[in-house]
Short mmCIF file of C-alpha atoms and ligand atoms in Angstrom, two decimals:
data_model
loop_
_atom_site.label_atom_id
_atom_site.label_comp_id
_atom_site.label_asym_id
_atom_site.label_seq_id
_atom_site.Cartn_x
_atom_site.Cartn_y
_atom_site.Cartn_z
CA MET A 1 18.36 -20.37 -11.58
CA GLN A 2 15.25 -18.39 -11.15
CA ASN A 3 14.08 -18.89 -14.65
CA VAL A 4 10.45 -19.57 -13.84
CA GLN A 5 9.52 -18.54 -17.44
CA ALA A 6 11.15 -21.64 -18.75
CA ALA A 7 7.61 -23.04 -18.76
CA HIS A 8 6.20 -26.37 -18.26
CA PRO A 9 5.64 -27.49 -21.90
CA ASP A 10 1.86 -28.00 -21.71
CA ARG A 11 0.95 -25.13 -19.41
CA SER A 12 1.15 -21.43 -20.02
CA PRO A 13 4.01 -19.67 -18.11
CA ILE A 14 3.25 -17.24 -15.31
CA GLY A 15 1.53 -14.44 -17.30
CA ALA A 16 1.38 -10.74 -16.84
CA ASN A 17 -2.44 -10.73 -16.78
CA SER A 18 -4.19 -7.45 -16.05
CA VAL A 19 -7.03 -7.23 -13.47
CA THR A 20 -10.15 -5.13 -14.11
CA ILE A 21 -12.78 -4.45 -11.73
CA ASP A 22 -15.89 -2.55 -13.05
CA ASN A 23 -18.59 -1.13 -10.73
CA LEU A 24 -18.26 -3.93 -8.32
CA GLU A 25 -20.61 -3.90 -5.38
CA LEU A 26 -21.02 -6.37 -2.66
CA ARG A 27 -23.75 -6.58 -0.14
CA PHE A 28 -23.32 -9.20 2.59
CA PRO A 29 -26.42 -11.42 3.39
CA ASN A 30 -26.96 -9.39 6.63
CA GLY A 31 -27.40 -6.20 4.33
CA TYR A 32 -23.95 -4.64 5.10
CA VAL A 33 -22.50 -3.12 2.08
CA GLY A 34 -18.83 -4.42 2.07
CA LEU A 35 -17.85 -2.73 -1.35
CA LYS A 36 -19.51 0.31 -2.91
CA SER A 37 -19.30 0.56 -6.66
CA THR A 38 -15.52 -0.15 -6.91
CA ASN A 39 -13.37 0.41 -9.99
CA LEU A 40 -9.71 -0.86 -10.36
CA HIS A 41 -7.46 -1.70 -13.16
CA VAL A 42 -4.17 -3.37 -12.55
CA PRO A 43 -1.98 -3.56 -15.65
CA GLY A 44 -0.33 -6.91 -16.21
CA GLY A 45 2.99 -7.47 -14.20
CA GLN A 46 2.21 -4.67 -11.74
CA PHE A 47 2.13 -4.81 -7.94
CA CYS A 48 -1.06 -3.19 -6.64
CA THR A 49 -1.61 -2.61 -2.92
CA LEU A 50 -5.03 -2.25 -1.22
CA LEU A 51 -4.26 -0.01 1.70
CA GLY A 52 -6.60 1.20 4.47
CA PRO A 53 -7.70 0.92 8.02
CA SER A 54 -9.36 -2.18 9.55
CA GLY A 55 -12.69 -2.96 8.15
CA SER A 56 -12.34 -0.77 5.01
CA GLY A 57 -12.97 -3.72 2.77
CA LYS A 58 -9.49 -4.76 1.74
CA THR A 59 -10.09 -8.47 2.38
CA THR A 60 -13.50 -8.33 0.99
CA LEU A 61 -12.19 -6.95 -2.35
CA LEU A 62 -9.43 -9.62 -2.44
CA ARG A 63 -11.88 -12.36 -1.70
CA ALA A 64 -14.23 -11.03 -4.48
CA LEU A 65 -11.22 -11.25 -6.90
CA ALA A 66 -10.51 -14.81 -5.78
CA GLY A 67 -14.16 -15.87 -6.16
CA LEU A 68 -14.68 -16.61 -2.42
CA VAL A 69 -17.44 -14.08 -2.25
CA THR A 70 -19.99 -13.12 -4.84
CA PRO A 71 -20.50 -9.55 -5.75
CA THR A 72 -24.01 -8.14 -5.99
CA ARG A 73 -23.32 -6.10 -9.08
CA GLY A 74 -20.38 -5.47 -11.35
CA ARG A 75 -17.64 -7.24 -13.34
CA ILE A 76 -14.22 -8.83 -12.67
CA ALA A 77 -11.85 -9.65 -15.59
CA ILE A 78 -8.46 -11.18 -15.40
CA GLY A 79 -6.86 -10.42 -18.71
CA GLN A 80 -9.55 -10.42 -21.33
CA LYS A 81 -11.62 -13.03 -19.37
CA ASP A 82 -14.56 -12.23 -17.45
CA VAL A 83 -14.35 -14.28 -14.21
CA THR A 84 -17.21 -12.76 -12.39
CA THR A 85 -19.17 -15.82 -12.18
CA LEU A 86 -16.40 -18.29 -12.26
CA PRO A 87 -15.76 -20.52 -9.25
CA VAL A 88 -12.59 -20.18 -7.32
CA GLN A 89 -10.84 -23.17 -8.83
CA ALA A 90 -11.39 -22.04 -12.35
CA ARG A 91 -9.72 -18.54 -11.77
CA ASN A 92 -6.13 -19.86 -11.66
CA ILE A 93 -5.07 -17.54 -8.69
CA GLY A 94 -2.35 -18.01 -6.27
CA PHE A 95 -3.09 -17.00 -2.56
CA VAL A 96 -1.02 -16.23 0.47
CA PHE A 97 -2.75 -15.42 3.66
CA GLN A 98 -1.46 -13.96 6.93
CA ASN A 99 -1.48 -17.51 8.64
CA TYR A 100 0.40 -19.16 5.82
CA ALA A 101 -1.65 -22.37 6.32
CA LEU A 102 1.30 -24.63 5.34
CA PHE A 103 0.73 -28.27 5.97
CA PRO A 104 2.69 -29.04 9.11
CA HIS A 105 3.18 -32.79 8.58
CA MET A 106 4.75 -32.30 5.09
CA ASN A 107 8.37 -31.11 4.37
CA VAL A 108 9.11 -27.93 2.31
CA ALA A 109 9.29 -29.53 -0.93
CA ASP A 110 5.98 -31.51 -0.54
CA ASN A 111 4.23 -28.30 0.54
CA ILE A 112 5.18 -26.67 -2.71
CA ALA A 113 4.41 -29.80 -4.72
CA TYR A 114 0.91 -30.14 -3.18
CA PRO A 115 -0.97 -27.91 -5.45
CA LEU A 116 0.84 -29.54 -8.56
CA LYS A 117 -0.27 -32.94 -7.19
CA LEU A 118 -3.87 -31.67 -6.98
CA HIS A 119 -3.63 -30.57 -10.69
CA LYS A 120 -2.33 -33.97 -11.53
CA TRP A 121 1.16 -32.92 -12.79
CA SER A 122 3.37 -35.93 -13.46
CA ALA A 123 5.91 -36.74 -10.85
CA ALA A 124 8.87 -35.64 -13.04
CA ASP A 125 7.21 -32.29 -13.85
CA ARG A 126 6.46 -31.79 -10.28
CA THR A 127 10.08 -32.49 -9.21
CA ASP A 128 11.28 -29.99 -11.79
CA ARG A 129 8.87 -27.30 -10.80
CA VAL A 130 9.52 -27.73 -7.16
CA LYS A 131 13.22 -27.32 -7.90
CA GLU A 132 12.63 -24.13 -9.74
CA ILE A 133 10.43 -22.79 -6.94
CA LEU A 134 13.04 -23.70 -4.24
CA ASP A 135 15.72 -21.82 -6.33
CA LEU A 136 13.37 -18.84 -6.68
CA ILE A 137 12.60 -18.64 -2.90
CA GLU A 138 16.23 -19.46 -2.02
CA LEU A 139 15.33 -22.46 0.05
CA SER A 140 16.98 -25.25 -2.02
CA HIS A 141 18.95 -26.34 1.04
CA ALA A 142 15.82 -26.71 3.09
CA ALA A 143 13.80 -28.87 0.62
CA GLY A 144 13.61 -31.91 3.08
CA HIS A 145 13.00 -29.80 6.38
CA SER A 146 9.77 -29.96 8.04
CA VAL A 147 8.11 -26.58 7.95
CA GLY A 148 8.03 -26.52 11.70
CA GLN A 149 11.78 -26.22 11.57
CA LEU A 150 11.63 -23.03 9.60
CA SER A 151 11.64 -19.46 10.84
CA GLY A 152 8.51 -17.34 10.25
CA GLY A 153 10.27 -15.54 7.39
CA GLN A 154 11.10 -18.72 5.71
CA GLN A 155 7.71 -20.25 6.15
CA GLN A 156 6.30 -17.17 4.45
CA ARG A 157 8.64 -17.78 1.52
CA VAL A 158 7.52 -21.42 1.28
CA ALA A 159 3.73 -20.01 1.32
CA ILE A 160 4.59 -17.64 -1.48
CA GLY A 161 6.50 -20.37 -3.42
CA ARG A 162 3.56 -22.71 -3.00
CA ALA A 163 1.13 -20.05 -4.34
CA LEU A 164 3.38 -19.47 -7.48
CA ALA A 165 3.91 -23.20 -8.10
CA TYR A 166 1.04 -23.73 -10.33
CA ARG A 167 1.78 -20.76 -12.46
CA PRO A 168 -1.11 -18.80 -11.38
CA SER A 169 -2.32 -15.83 -13.63
CA LEU A 170 -2.60 -13.57 -10.56
CA LEU A 171 -1.18 -13.51 -6.95
CA LEU A 172 -3.12 -12.36 -4.19
CA LEU A 173 -1.78 -11.74 -0.77
CA ASP A 174 -3.68 -10.83 2.38
CA GLU A 175 -1.33 -9.15 5.06
CA PRO A 176 1.16 -12.07 4.43
CA MET A 177 3.62 -10.55 6.68
CA GLY A 178 1.32 -9.45 9.58
CA ALA A 179 2.75 -11.88 12.05
CA LEU A 180 6.38 -10.98 11.51
CA ASP A 181 8.51 -8.36 13.15
CA ARG A 182 9.26 -5.07 11.49
CA ARG A 183 12.93 -5.91 10.35
CA LEU A 184 11.92 -9.11 8.94
CA ARG A 185 8.88 -7.54 7.11
CA GLN A 186 11.25 -5.09 5.36
CA GLN A 187 13.55 -7.85 4.33
CA LEU A 188 10.74 -10.12 3.13
CA GLY A 189 8.96 -7.20 1.60
CA ALA A 190 12.14 -6.39 -0.56
CA ASP A 191 12.41 -10.31 -1.39
CA LEU A 192 8.74 -10.36 -2.44
CA ARG A 193 9.08 -7.38 -4.66
CA ASP A 194 12.07 -8.88 -6.31
CA LEU A 195 10.36 -12.18 -6.82
CA GLN A 196 7.26 -10.49 -8.23
CA GLN A 197 9.40 -8.63 -10.73
CA ARG A 198 11.53 -11.69 -11.79
CA THR A 199 8.45 -13.64 -12.33
CA GLY A 200 6.39 -10.75 -13.92
CA ILE A 201 3.33 -11.89 -12.14
CA THR A 202 0.55 -9.48 -11.51
CA ALA A 203 0.11 -9.07 -7.65
CA VAL A 204 -2.53 -7.54 -5.41
CA TYR A 205 -1.41 -7.08 -1.94
CA VAL A 206 -3.33 -6.25 1.14
CA THR A 207 -1.84 -4.21 4.13
CA HIS A 208 -2.64 -1.44 6.40
CA ASP A 209 1.02 -0.56 6.76
CA GLN A 210 1.71 2.56 4.82
CA GLU A 211 5.59 2.11 4.70
CA GLU A 212 5.12 -1.48 3.32
CA ALA A 213 2.68 -0.26 0.70
CA PHE A 214 5.21 2.49 -0.39
CA ILE A 215 8.04 0.11 -0.71
CA LEU A 216 6.33 -2.69 -2.58
CA SER A 217 3.82 -0.99 -4.90
CA ASP A 218 3.52 0.35 -8.31
CA LYS A 219 0.26 1.67 -7.37
CA ILE A 220 -1.77 1.85 -4.18
CA ALA A 221 -5.61 1.88 -3.87
CA VAL A 222 -6.49 3.65 -0.47
CA MET A 223 -9.72 2.19 0.97
CA ARG A 224 -12.23 3.48 3.44
CA GLN A 225 -15.64 2.12 4.27
CA GLY A 226 -15.88 -0.14 1.25
CA GLU A 227 -14.62 2.45 -1.27
CA ILE A 228 -11.43 3.22 -3.08
CA LEU A 229 -10.69 6.86 -2.27
CA GLN A 230 -7.64 7.19 -4.52
CA TYR A 231 -5.52 4.92 -6.68
CA SER A 232 -2.27 6.36 -7.50
CA SER A 233 1.50 5.68 -7.38
CA PRO A 234 3.03 6.07 -3.96
CA GLY A 235 4.79 9.38 -5.07
CA GLU A 236 1.53 10.84 -6.36
CA LEU A 237 -0.51 9.70 -3.38
CA TYR A 238 1.98 11.38 -1.03
CA ALA A 239 2.52 14.60 -3.01
CA ARG A 240 -1.07 14.90 -4.29
CA PRO A 241 -3.58 13.38 -1.98
CA ARG A 242 -7.13 14.08 -3.19
CA SER A 243 -8.76 14.17 0.34
CA ARG A 244 -7.92 14.92 3.97
CA PHE A 245 -8.23 11.16 4.78
CA VAL A 246 -5.64 10.21 2.12
CA ALA A 247 -3.36 13.00 3.29
CA GLU A 248 -3.60 12.00 6.86
CA PHE A 249 -3.38 8.32 6.33
CA LEU A 250 -0.18 8.51 4.35
CA GLY A 251 2.36 10.27 6.44
CA GLU A 252 2.54 13.17 8.79
CA ALA A 253 0.30 15.95 7.37
CA ASN A 254 -0.34 19.61 8.37
CA LEU A 255 -3.96 20.60 7.25
CA ILE A 256 -4.78 24.17 7.44
CA ASP A 257 -8.46 25.16 6.81
CA ALA A 258 -9.08 27.54 4.07
CA GLN A 259 -12.01 29.95 4.11
CA SER A 260 -11.90 30.85 0.44
CA THR A 261 -9.78 30.69 -2.65
CA ASP A 262 -9.16 33.37 -5.29
CA GLY A 263 -8.92 31.10 -8.38
CA LYS A 264 -5.34 32.24 -8.89
CA GLY A 265 -3.53 29.86 -6.49
CA HIS A 266 -4.03 31.66 -3.20
CA ALA A 267 -6.25 30.68 -0.19
CA MET A 268 -7.44 32.82 2.62
CA THR A 269 -6.67 31.14 5.91
CA ALA A 270 -6.27 32.09 9.66
CA TYR A 271 -2.71 33.04 8.77
CA GLY A 272 -3.64 35.37 5.96
CA SER A 273 -3.36 34.54 2.21
CA ILE A 274 -1.25 31.39 1.45
CA GLY A 275 -0.14 30.42 -2.01
CA PHE A 276 -0.46 26.99 -3.23
CA ALA A 277 0.75 25.00 -6.19
CA GLY A 278 -1.05 21.81 -6.30
CA HIS A 279 -4.75 21.78 -6.67
CA THR A 280 -6.43 18.39 -6.30
CA SER A 281 -9.60 17.46 -7.98
CA THR A 282 -12.48 17.10 -5.50
CA ASN A 283 -14.58 14.75 -7.58
CA GLY A 284 -17.47 17.14 -7.50
CA LYS A 285 -18.21 16.42 -3.96
CA THR A 286 -19.05 19.20 -1.44
CA THR A 287 -15.87 20.12 0.24
CA THR A 288 -14.34 22.12 2.92
CA PRO A 289 -11.05 23.06 1.39
CA ALA A 290 -7.73 22.73 3.35
CA LEU A 291 -4.27 23.36 2.48
CA LEU A 292 -1.68 20.38 2.99
CA VAL A 293 1.89 20.91 3.88
CA ARG A 294 4.11 18.12 4.89
CA PRO A 295 6.30 18.58 8.04
CA GLU A 296 9.60 18.06 6.11
CA ASP A 297 8.64 21.01 3.83
CA ILE A 298 8.53 23.52 6.64
CA ALA A 299 11.76 25.24 7.67
CA PHE A 300 12.47 27.42 10.76
CA SER A 301 13.51 30.80 9.81
CA SER A 302 16.34 32.29 12.08
CA ASN A 303 15.23 34.84 14.51
CA ARG A 304 18.33 36.83 14.00
CA THR A 305 18.21 37.29 10.36
CA SER A 306 14.58 36.84 9.55
CA PRO A 307 14.66 36.06 5.69
CA THR A 308 12.89 38.15 3.22
CA PRO A 309 10.05 36.07 1.68
CA THR A 310 10.62 35.21 -1.83
CA SER A 311 8.13 34.66 -4.59
CA GLN A 312 8.40 31.03 -3.77
CA SER A 313 7.09 31.45 -0.21
CA ALA A 314 3.59 30.28 0.49
CA LEU A 315 3.17 32.94 3.12
CA ALA A 316 3.80 36.79 2.79
CA GLN A 317 5.67 36.83 6.08
CA PRO A 318 7.15 33.90 8.14
CA LEU A 319 4.46 32.58 10.69
CA LYS A 320 5.41 33.19 14.35
CA VAL A 321 4.95 30.14 16.40
CA GLU A 322 5.94 28.66 19.77
CA VAL A 323 7.80 25.38 20.24
CA LEU A 324 5.57 23.09 22.16
CA LYS A 325 7.62 19.86 22.06
CA THR A 326 10.48 18.15 20.27
CA LEU A 327 10.73 14.49 19.47
CA PHE A 328 14.02 12.96 18.58
CA LEU A 329 13.62 10.05 16.06
CA GLY A 330 17.26 9.15 15.30
CA SER A 331 17.73 10.34 11.71
CA ARG A 332 15.29 13.22 12.16
CA CYS A 333 13.44 15.37 14.67
CA LEU A 334 9.79 16.22 14.74
CA VAL A 335 8.80 19.54 16.35
CA THR A 336 5.31 20.40 17.47
CA VAL A 337 4.64 24.16 17.17
CA LYS A 338 1.71 26.21 18.15
CA ALA A 339 0.41 28.65 15.58
CA PRO A 340 -1.17 32.05 16.57
CA ASP A 341 -4.65 30.69 16.45
CA GLY A 342 -3.70 27.85 18.77
CA LYS A 343 -3.46 25.21 16.04
CA GLU A 344 -0.54 22.67 16.34
CA LEU A 345 1.68 22.06 13.38
CA LEU A 346 4.36 19.51 12.91
CA VAL A 347 7.75 20.56 11.55
CA GLU A 348 10.60 18.12 10.67
CA CYS A 349 14.24 19.26 11.00
CA ASN A 350 17.62 17.65 11.74
CA LYS A 351 19.29 17.60 15.08
CA SER A 352 21.41 20.68 14.48
CA GLY A 353 18.44 22.81 13.72
CA LEU A 354 16.35 21.75 16.69
CA PRO A 355 14.84 24.72 18.63
CA GLN A 356 14.29 24.69 22.33
CA GLN A 357 10.99 23.89 23.84
CA GLY A 358 9.20 27.03 24.71
CA GLU A 359 11.25 29.08 22.05
CA ALA A 360 9.48 31.69 19.87
CA VAL A 361 10.48 30.96 16.24
CA SER A 362 9.05 31.54 12.81
CA ILE A 363 8.31 29.02 10.03
CA THR A 364 8.16 29.34 6.32
CA TRP A 365 7.46 26.95 3.56
CA ASP A 366 7.32 27.23 -0.25
CA ARG A 367 4.07 27.41 -2.21
CA SER A 368 5.33 24.57 -4.37
CA ALA A 369 4.93 22.39 -1.22
CA THR A 370 1.31 23.48 -0.64
CA VAL A 371 -1.58 21.56 -1.96
CA LEU A 372 -5.24 22.51 -1.83
CA LEU A 373 -7.38 19.54 -0.83
CA GLY A 374 -11.03 18.80 -1.07
CA SER A 375 -12.93 17.12 1.78
N1 ATP B 1 -19.40 -12.09 5.91
C1 ATP B 1 -19.63 -10.89 6.35
N2 ATP B 1 -20.83 -10.51 6.75
C2 ATP B 1 -21.21 -9.16 7.12
N3 ATP B 1 -20.24 -8.30 7.11
C3 ATP B 1 -18.89 -8.67 6.79
C4 ATP B 1 -18.61 -9.96 6.43
N4 ATP B 1 -17.24 -9.99 6.15
C5 ATP B 1 -16.80 -8.83 6.42
N5 ATP B 1 -17.68 -7.98 6.85
C6 ATP B 1 -17.66 -6.62 7.12
O1 ATP B 1 -17.13 -5.79 5.96
C7 ATP B 1 -16.21 -4.83 6.38
C8 ATP B 1 -14.87 -5.02 5.64
O2 ATP B 1 -14.40 -6.08 6.13
P1 ATP B 1 -12.94 -6.59 5.64
O3 ATP B 1 -12.47 -7.96 6.34
O4 ATP B 1 -12.87 -6.60 4.09
O5 ATP B 1 -11.85 -5.45 6.21
P2 ATP B 1 -10.42 -5.23 6.06
O6 ATP B 1 -10.18 -3.94 5.47
O7 ATP B 1 -9.73 -6.41 5.38
O8 ATP B 1 -9.89 -5.15 7.54
P3 ATP B 1 -8.75 -5.64 8.35
O9 ATP B 1 -7.62 -4.74 8.07
O10 ATP B 1 -9.07 -5.68 9.90
O11 ATP B 1 -8.40 -7.09 7.94
C9 ATP B 1 -16.22 -4.99 7.97
O12 ATP B 1 -16.97 -3.98 8.50
C10 ATP B 1 -16.62 -6.27 8.29
O13 ATP B 1 -17.24 -6.39 9.45
MG1 MG B 2 -8.44 -7.95 6.24
#
């Protein structure tokens, strides 16, 4: 089971083709620039996610990859092959969209077989391949069911199976789980990642759900206004965002304005000098520096035994703050505190360490958890 690499004899197996986008620019007929000089390289077999707010150009980039819109400038290659001017059908790409677009009058097996029929596979080859795909998506028992009888999650698996049937060189997915509830999205996300790894296919996935992007991706391209702001692994994006936008888009972030830096890992702020360990490149753009510290890296220091700051502390002294509100989130609590300058900071703690609303407390964090950001 699940050996999709056992290839159809006269067709190449699902391949781990890389995707390379060089200086791609796309201007719509109405003059709107949908993509500004975009570069991206997805190594073969990797799962890349385009993540960004609504209107940031995720679908446009995916459509350009597919050949559904024509770039104004630049180059797209799949593997070694330049596909920039190739029509959709010559690119050998599998698609999955949000509204799966299954054929309602066909059963599950016929839906999967449909692209094979279009490509004139013989009846025997189609039967073998559909069986493989049904195994892969774990719906062998539902081969003869009409798609209307399936749950949303099952329909999505059929859509993915259908996209993989013709052994595409690349799988593109545009918010394929947008219509499903959160629990099902998590389950299907795990299934999809598993499927992608077992087939070894290169995937480009679009979502605006940060958690989904973290779970699924080898690398994430964060987009805003037709640009890729940062392209890194999930861990790198979270720990070393290169801009305020990326820091705030991925998780909760405390950003403290920095007036100046001394070039030796210290920044002058409203709370005095703060040490930082991470220093992100600012791509040469004019910047207003800020220090990033994540809520889970800040600790309350006990009022009774005020700890002596160590060389690891970012601040010379714990910062005195007032607890404004506390939020119980099940496995963790999120506390909003007011700093001496009136700025609100978020602190994460567990239930046992939860302070009272209105309480005066102190907070500390380590310099290793502090990152200097550009604009
Ligand atoms: N055919 C078009 N002509 C003009 N502008 C367009 C066209 N298609 C998209 N746009 C614009 O390009 C921008 C990017 O659109 P796109 O659909 O790529 O966003 P997105 O990141 O996928 O957003 P969402 O998360 O809402 O799906 C938007 O401002 C949109 O209005
Ligand atoms: Mg979109």
